[in-house]
Amino acid sequence: MNDDATNLDELKDLISDNVIGGFIIRLLEFYGSFGPLPGILLPFIEAFLPILPNLVFILANSLVYGLVFGFLYSWIGASVGAIVVFILIRKSERFNWVRRIKYQRHIQRITNFFDQRGFGPMFLLLCFPFSPSALINVVAAFTRMSLQSFILTVGLAKAVMIFSVSYVGDSLASFATEPIKTVVVGIVVGLFWLIGKFIEKRITSKADRDDGETN
């Protein structure tokens, strides 16, 4: 309990010093009667507007809702937002302007890279807090990745990313001053990567069996 209180105090000091962070905290507290909805909605919207400060949303959720529920609400919002973007881009491929983007040479190189290597690279990219997740979501929709595989990748990667932000707390400098945090985050990344690879193989083998039965 004391450790949780200390972490929340550190988060409060960090976010309160930021004008945007202070505003978000007041916003979440003001709309507290709506329960978890505001905490889920902010990371969800960020999937469509990547200029929004997603890290601040995550930290504010941890402060207002507590570390556990703050993590859960941020994870739900960020994951569902990414999945909706993926589906919308897939549905939009019938439009010429979307196809023109998809078949640009540099976009094709990236999509071919992900198609050849599957779950691993996309998972690792989405694990990092400062990766261009909105761009990755769009590129993923241009690949041959199934919706089921994308949901798996996003769900696991967003869990790692949000956990690392909430756990590290005040700044990336914590990795240097508190090496144990680096070890814990590294273990979590490795564990989720192994889980994802295992599930991806199960999904792929099932799809291959289904194709064989159809043929």
mmCIF file of C-alpha atoms in Angstrom:
data_model
loop_
_atom_site.group_PDB
_atom_site.id
_atom_site.type_symbol
_atom_site.label_atom_id
_atom_site.label_comp_id
_atom_site.label_asym_id
_atom_site.label_seq_id
_atom_site.Cartn_x
_atom_site.Cartn_y
_atom_site.Cartn_z
ATOM 1 C CA MET A 1 0.000 0.000 0.000
ATOM 2 C CA ASN A 2 2.785 2.438 0.894
ATOM 3 C CA ASP A 3 4.574 1.717 -2.381
ATOM 4 C CA ASP A 4 1.364 2.370 -4.337
ATOM 5 C CA ALA A 5 0.814 5.639 -2.479
ATOM 6 C CA THR A 6 4.394 6.708 -3.188
ATOM 7 C CA ASN A 7 4.023 5.915 -6.886
ATOM 8 C CA LEU A 8 0.797 7.899 -7.089
ATOM 9 C CA ASP A 9 2.404 10.855 -5.313
ATOM 10 C CA GLU A 10 5.261 10.798 -7.828
ATOM 11 C CA LEU A 11 2.782 10.700 -10.712
ATOM 12 C CA LYS A 12 0.810 13.584 -9.213
ATOM 13 C CA ASP A 13 3.918 15.743 -8.895
ATOM 14 C CA LEU A 14 4.929 14.909 -12.456
ATOM 15 C CA ILE A 15 1.597 15.609 -14.106
ATOM 16 C CA SER A 16 0.617 18.605 -11.999
ATOM 17 C CA ASP A 17 3.710 20.469 -13.195
ATOM 18 C CA ASN A 18 2.375 20.177 -16.739
ATOM 19 C CA VAL A 19 -0.465 22.454 -17.853
ATOM 20 C CA ILE A 20 -1.985 19.806 -20.102
ATOM 21 C CA GLY A 21 -1.551 17.122 -17.467
ATOM 22 C CA GLY A 22 -3.254 19.230 -14.801
ATOM 23 C CA PHE A 23 -6.147 19.940 -17.157
ATOM 24 C CA ILE A 24 -6.596 16.242 -17.976
ATOM 25 C CA ILE A 25 -6.626 15.300 -14.287
ATOM 26 C CA ARG A 26 -9.299 17.912 -13.563
ATOM 27 C CA LEU A 27 -11.265 16.708 -16.591
ATOM 28 C CA LEU A 28 -11.189 13.088 -15.434
ATOM 29 C CA GLU A 29 -12.171 14.071 -11.903
ATOM 30 C CA PHE A 30 -14.967 16.362 -13.118
ATOM 31 C CA TYR A 31 -16.518 13.600 -15.210
ATOM 32 C CA GLY A 32 -15.952 10.977 -12.521
ATOM 33 C CA SER A 33 -19.707 10.335 -12.350
ATOM 34 C CA PHE A 34 -19.389 8.607 -15.746
ATOM 35 C CA GLY A 35 -17.213 5.941 -14.148
ATOM 36 C CA PRO A 36 -14.390 4.503 -16.289
ATOM 37 C CA LEU A 37 -15.720 5.964 -19.550
ATOM 38 C CA PRO A 38 -13.545 9.150 -19.576
ATOM 39 C CA GLY A 39 -10.423 7.132 -18.767
ATOM 40 C CA ILE A 40 -11.150 4.746 -21.642
ATOM 41 C CA LEU A 41 -12.271 7.434 -24.079
ATOM 42 C CA LEU A 42 -9.105 9.568 -23.982
ATOM 43 C CA PRO A 43 -6.669 6.810 -25.112
ATOM 44 C CA PHE A 44 -9.311 5.683 -27.619
ATOM 45 C CA ILE A 45 -9.449 9.139 -29.223
ATOM 46 C CA GLU A 46 -5.638 9.293 -29.326
ATOM 47 C CA ALA A 47 -5.652 6.376 -31.771
ATOM 48 C CA PHE A 48 -7.366 8.716 -34.261
ATOM 49 C CA LEU A 49 -5.514 11.907 -33.246
ATOM 50 C CA PRO A 50 -1.902 10.909 -32.517
ATOM 51 C CA ILE A 51 -0.943 14.521 -31.719
ATOM 52 C CA LEU A 52 -2.714 14.049 -28.366
ATOM 53 C CA PRO A 53 -0.444 13.275 -25.374
ATOM 54 C CA ASN A 54 -1.141 9.591 -24.848
ATOM 55 C CA LEU A 55 1.558 9.219 -22.185
ATOM 56 C CA VAL A 56 -0.102 11.953 -20.149
ATOM 57 C CA PHE A 57 -3.452 10.159 -20.521
ATOM 58 C CA ILE A 58 -1.914 6.949 -19.193
ATOM 59 C CA LEU A 59 -0.275 8.645 -16.228
ATOM 60 C CA ALA A 60 -3.409 10.668 -15.450
ATOM 61 C CA ASN A 61 -5.519 7.508 -15.501
ATOM 62 C CA SER A 62 -3.107 5.879 -13.058
ATOM 63 C CA LEU A 63 -3.424 8.863 -10.740
ATOM 64 C CA VAL A 64 -7.200 9.320 -10.906
ATOM 65 C CA TYR A 65 -8.292 5.665 -11.015
ATOM 66 C CA GLY A 66 -5.342 3.998 -9.280
ATOM 67 C CA LEU A 67 -2.504 2.034 -10.810
ATOM 68 C CA VAL A 68 -4.521 -1.129 -11.507
ATOM 69 C CA PHE A 69 -7.737 0.356 -12.881
ATOM 70 C CA GLY A 70 -5.819 3.187 -14.558
ATOM 71 C CA PHE A 71 -3.781 0.586 -16.421
ATOM 72 C CA LEU A 72 -6.917 -1.364 -17.340
ATOM 73 C CA TYR A 73 -8.839 1.658 -18.676
ATOM 74 C CA SER A 74 -5.833 2.928 -20.662
ATOM 75 C CA TRP A 75 -5.289 -0.541 -22.124
ATOM 76 C CA ILE A 76 -8.920 -0.955 -23.165
ATOM 77 C CA GLY A 77 -9.105 2.509 -24.740
ATOM 78 C CA ALA A 78 -5.792 2.292 -26.599
ATOM 79 C CA SER A 79 -6.371 -1.270 -27.834
ATOM 80 C CA VAL A 80 -9.954 -0.727 -29.001
ATOM 81 C CA GLY A 81 -8.966 2.546 -30.689
ATOM 82 C CA ALA A 82 -6.162 0.846 -32.633
ATOM 83 C CA ILE A 83 -8.445 -2.013 -33.669
ATOM 84 C CA VAL A 84 -11.142 0.388 -34.895
ATOM 85 C CA VAL A 85 -8.545 2.313 -36.941
ATOM 86 C CA PHE A 86 -7.338 -0.977 -38.449
ATOM 87 C CA ILE A 87 -10.893 -1.985 -39.416
ATOM 88 C CA LEU A 88 -11.736 1.438 -40.873
ATOM 89 C CA ILE A 89 -8.610 1.464 -43.041
ATOM 90 C CA ARG A 90 -9.366 -2.058 -44.264
ATOM 91 C CA LYS A 91 -12.930 -1.006 -45.114
ATOM 92 C CA SER A 92 -11.617 2.103 -46.902
ATOM 93 C CA GLU A 93 -9.373 0.208 -49.312
ATOM 94 C CA ARG A 94 -12.094 0.311 -51.942
ATOM 95 C CA PHE A 95 -11.462 4.056 -52.310
ATOM 96 C CA ASN A 96 -8.901 5.058 -54.926
ATOM 97 C CA TRP A 97 -7.075 7.545 -52.709
ATOM 98 C CA VAL A 98 -6.505 4.859 -50.064
ATOM 99 C CA ARG A 99 -5.223 2.405 -52.671
ATOM 100 C CA ARG A 100 -2.850 5.064 -53.990
ATOM 101 C CA ILE A 101 -1.359 5.383 -50.511
ATOM 102 C CA LYS A 102 -1.183 1.622 -50.047
ATOM 103 C CA TYR A 103 0.695 0.995 -53.287
ATOM 104 C CA GLN A 104 3.302 3.704 -52.876
ATOM 105 C CA ARG A 105 6.744 2.172 -53.127
ATOM 106 C CA HIS A 106 7.954 2.985 -49.601
ATOM 107 C CA ILE A 107 4.650 1.790 -48.086
ATOM 108 C CA GLN A 108 4.943 -1.466 -50.030
ATOM 109 C CA ARG A 109 8.456 -2.019 -48.692
ATOM 110 C CA ILE A 110 7.210 -1.632 -45.131
ATOM 111 C CA THR A 111 4.155 -3.846 -45.605
ATOM 112 C CA ASN A 112 6.288 -6.529 -47.279
ATOM 113 C CA PHE A 113 8.643 -6.434 -44.304
ATOM 114 C CA PHE A 114 5.784 -7.035 -41.855
ATOM 115 C CA ASP A 115 4.191 -9.672 -44.098
ATOM 116 C CA GLN A 116 7.436 -11.635 -44.167
ATOM 117 C CA ARG A 117 8.210 -11.390 -40.458
ATOM 118 C CA GLY A 118 4.727 -11.426 -38.922
ATOM 119 C CA PHE A 119 3.991 -10.811 -35.259
ATOM 120 C CA GLY A 120 7.443 -10.065 -33.810
ATOM 121 C CA PRO A 121 8.552 -6.703 -35.307
ATOM 122 C CA MET A 122 5.111 -5.104 -35.044
ATOM 123 C CA PHE A 123 4.743 -6.242 -31.441
ATOM 124 C CA LEU A 124 8.142 -4.827 -30.479
ATOM 125 C CA LEU A 125 7.467 -1.490 -32.193
ATOM 126 C CA LEU A 126 4.111 -1.078 -30.444
ATOM 127 C CA CYS A 127 5.717 -1.837 -27.068
ATOM 128 C CA PHE A 128 7.711 1.399 -27.128
ATOM 129 C CA PRO A 129 5.867 4.481 -25.767
ATOM 130 C CA PHE A 130 7.327 6.838 -28.382
ATOM 131 C CA SER A 131 6.785 4.681 -31.459
ATOM 132 C CA PRO A 132 4.444 6.087 -34.153
ATOM 133 C CA SER A 133 1.621 3.719 -33.186
ATOM 134 C CA ALA A 134 -0.988 5.496 -35.333
ATOM 135 C CA LEU A 135 1.177 5.004 -38.436
ATOM 136 C CA ILE A 136 1.836 1.382 -37.476
ATOM 137 C CA ASN A 137 -1.924 0.759 -37.189
ATOM 138 C CA VAL A 138 -2.465 2.109 -40.700
ATOM 139 C CA VAL A 139 0.433 0.150 -42.188
ATOM 140 C CA ALA A 140 -0.819 -3.015 -40.456
ATOM 141 C CA ALA A 141 -4.153 -2.598 -42.202
ATOM 142 C CA PHE A 142 -2.311 -2.590 -45.546
ATOM 143 C CA THR A 143 -0.594 -5.906 -44.796
ATOM 144 C CA ARG A 144 -2.033 -9.398 -45.130
ATOM 145 C CA MET A 145 -2.294 -9.659 -41.335
ATOM 146 C CA SER A 146 -5.676 -10.969 -40.230
ATOM 147 C CA LEU A 147 -7.853 -8.989 -37.853
ATOM 148 C CA GLN A 148 -7.467 -11.770 -35.301
ATOM 149 C CA SER A 149 -3.656 -11.547 -35.441
ATOM 150 C CA PHE A 150 -3.758 -7.752 -35.198
ATOM 151 C CA ILE A 151 -6.005 -7.885 -32.126
ATOM 152 C CA LEU A 152 -3.524 -10.289 -30.532
ATOM 153 C CA THR A 153 -0.543 -8.086 -31.394
ATOM 154 C CA VAL A 154 -2.140 -4.848 -30.237
ATOM 155 C CA GLY A 155 -3.620 -6.329 -27.079
ATOM 156 C CA LEU A 156 -0.293 -7.714 -25.877
ATOM 157 C CA ALA A 157 1.873 -4.803 -27.054
ATOM 158 C CA LYS A 158 -0.382 -2.102 -25.570
ATOM 159 C CA ALA A 159 -0.405 -4.000 -22.272
ATOM 160 C CA VAL A 160 3.411 -3.944 -22.212
ATOM 161 C CA MET A 161 3.616 -0.289 -23.251
ATOM 162 C CA ILE A 162 1.064 0.950 -20.718
ATOM 163 C CA PHE A 163 2.515 -1.224 -17.967
ATOM 164 C CA SER A 164 6.016 0.126 -18.622
ATOM 165 C CA VAL A 165 4.823 3.756 -18.599
ATOM 166 C CA SER A 166 2.843 3.283 -15.388
ATOM 167 C CA TYR A 167 5.554 1.212 -13.725
ATOM 168 C CA VAL A 168 8.523 3.363 -14.622
ATOM 169 C CA GLY A 169 6.520 6.354 -13.480
ATOM 170 C CA ASP A 170 8.342 9.608 -13.542
ATOM 171 C CA SER A 171 10.695 9.395 -16.560
ATOM 172 C CA LEU A 172 12.838 7.214 -18.728
ATOM 173 C CA ALA A 173 15.721 8.208 -16.467
ATOM 174 C CA SER A 174 14.276 5.756 -13.948
ATOM 175 C CA PHE A 175 15.711 2.957 -16.059
ATOM 176 C CA ALA A 176 19.208 4.211 -15.226
ATOM 177 C CA THR A 177 18.636 5.051 -11.563
ATOM 178 C CA GLU A 178 16.559 1.955 -10.794
ATOM 179 C CA PRO A 179 17.950 -0.970 -12.847
ATOM 180 C CA ILE A 180 15.399 -3.394 -11.402
ATOM 181 C CA LYS A 181 12.707 -1.591 -13.402
ATOM 182 C CA THR A 182 14.624 -2.317 -16.598
ATOM 183 C CA VAL A 183 14.777 -5.996 -15.680
ATOM 184 C CA VAL A 184 11.057 -6.184 -14.844
ATOM 185 C CA VAL A 185 9.984 -4.434 -18.053
ATOM 186 C CA GLY A 186 12.378 -6.599 -20.078
ATOM 187 C CA ILE A 187 10.914 -9.764 -18.552
ATOM 188 C CA VAL A 188 7.369 -8.588 -19.291
ATOM 189 C CA VAL A 189 8.257 -7.784 -22.914
ATOM 190 C CA GLY A 190 9.907 -11.180 -23.379
ATOM 191 C CA LEU A 191 7.049 -13.061 -21.729
ATOM 192 C CA PHE A 192 4.369 -11.348 -23.793
ATOM 193 C CA TRP A 193 6.420 -11.848 -26.958
ATOM 194 C CA LEU A 194 6.617 -15.595 -26.303
ATOM 195 C CA ILE A 195 2.888 -15.764 -25.535
ATOM 196 C CA GLY A 196 2.104 -13.863 -28.719
ATOM 197 C CA LYS A 197 4.324 -16.082 -30.879
ATOM 198 C CA PHE A 198 2.702 -19.197 -29.422
ATOM 199 C CA ILE A 199 -0.833 -17.932 -30.052
ATOM 200 C CA GLU A 200 0.123 -16.673 -33.534
ATOM 201 C CA LYS A 201 1.380 -20.153 -34.462
ATOM 202 C CA ARG A 202 -1.874 -21.666 -33.225
ATOM 203 C CA ILE A 203 -3.887 -19.157 -35.293
ATOM 204 C CA THR A 204 -1.747 -19.783 -38.391
ATOM 205 C CA SER A 205 -1.917 -23.568 -38.107
ATOM 206 C CA LYS A 206 -5.693 -23.431 -37.641
ATOM 207 C CA ALA A 207 -6.069 -21.201 -40.697
ATOM 208 C CA ASP A 208 -3.889 -23.580 -42.740
ATOM 209 C CA ARG A 209 -6.028 -26.552 -41.651
ATOM 210 C CA ASP A 210 -9.211 -24.681 -42.552
ATOM 211 C CA ASP A 211 -7.799 -23.819 -45.997
ATOM 212 C CA GLY A 212 -6.831 -27.470 -46.530
ATOM 213 C CA GLU A 213 -10.289 -28.690 -45.624
ATOM 214 C CA THR A 214 -11.878 -26.094 -47.925
ATOM 215 C CA ASN A 215 -9.695 -27.144 -50.835
#
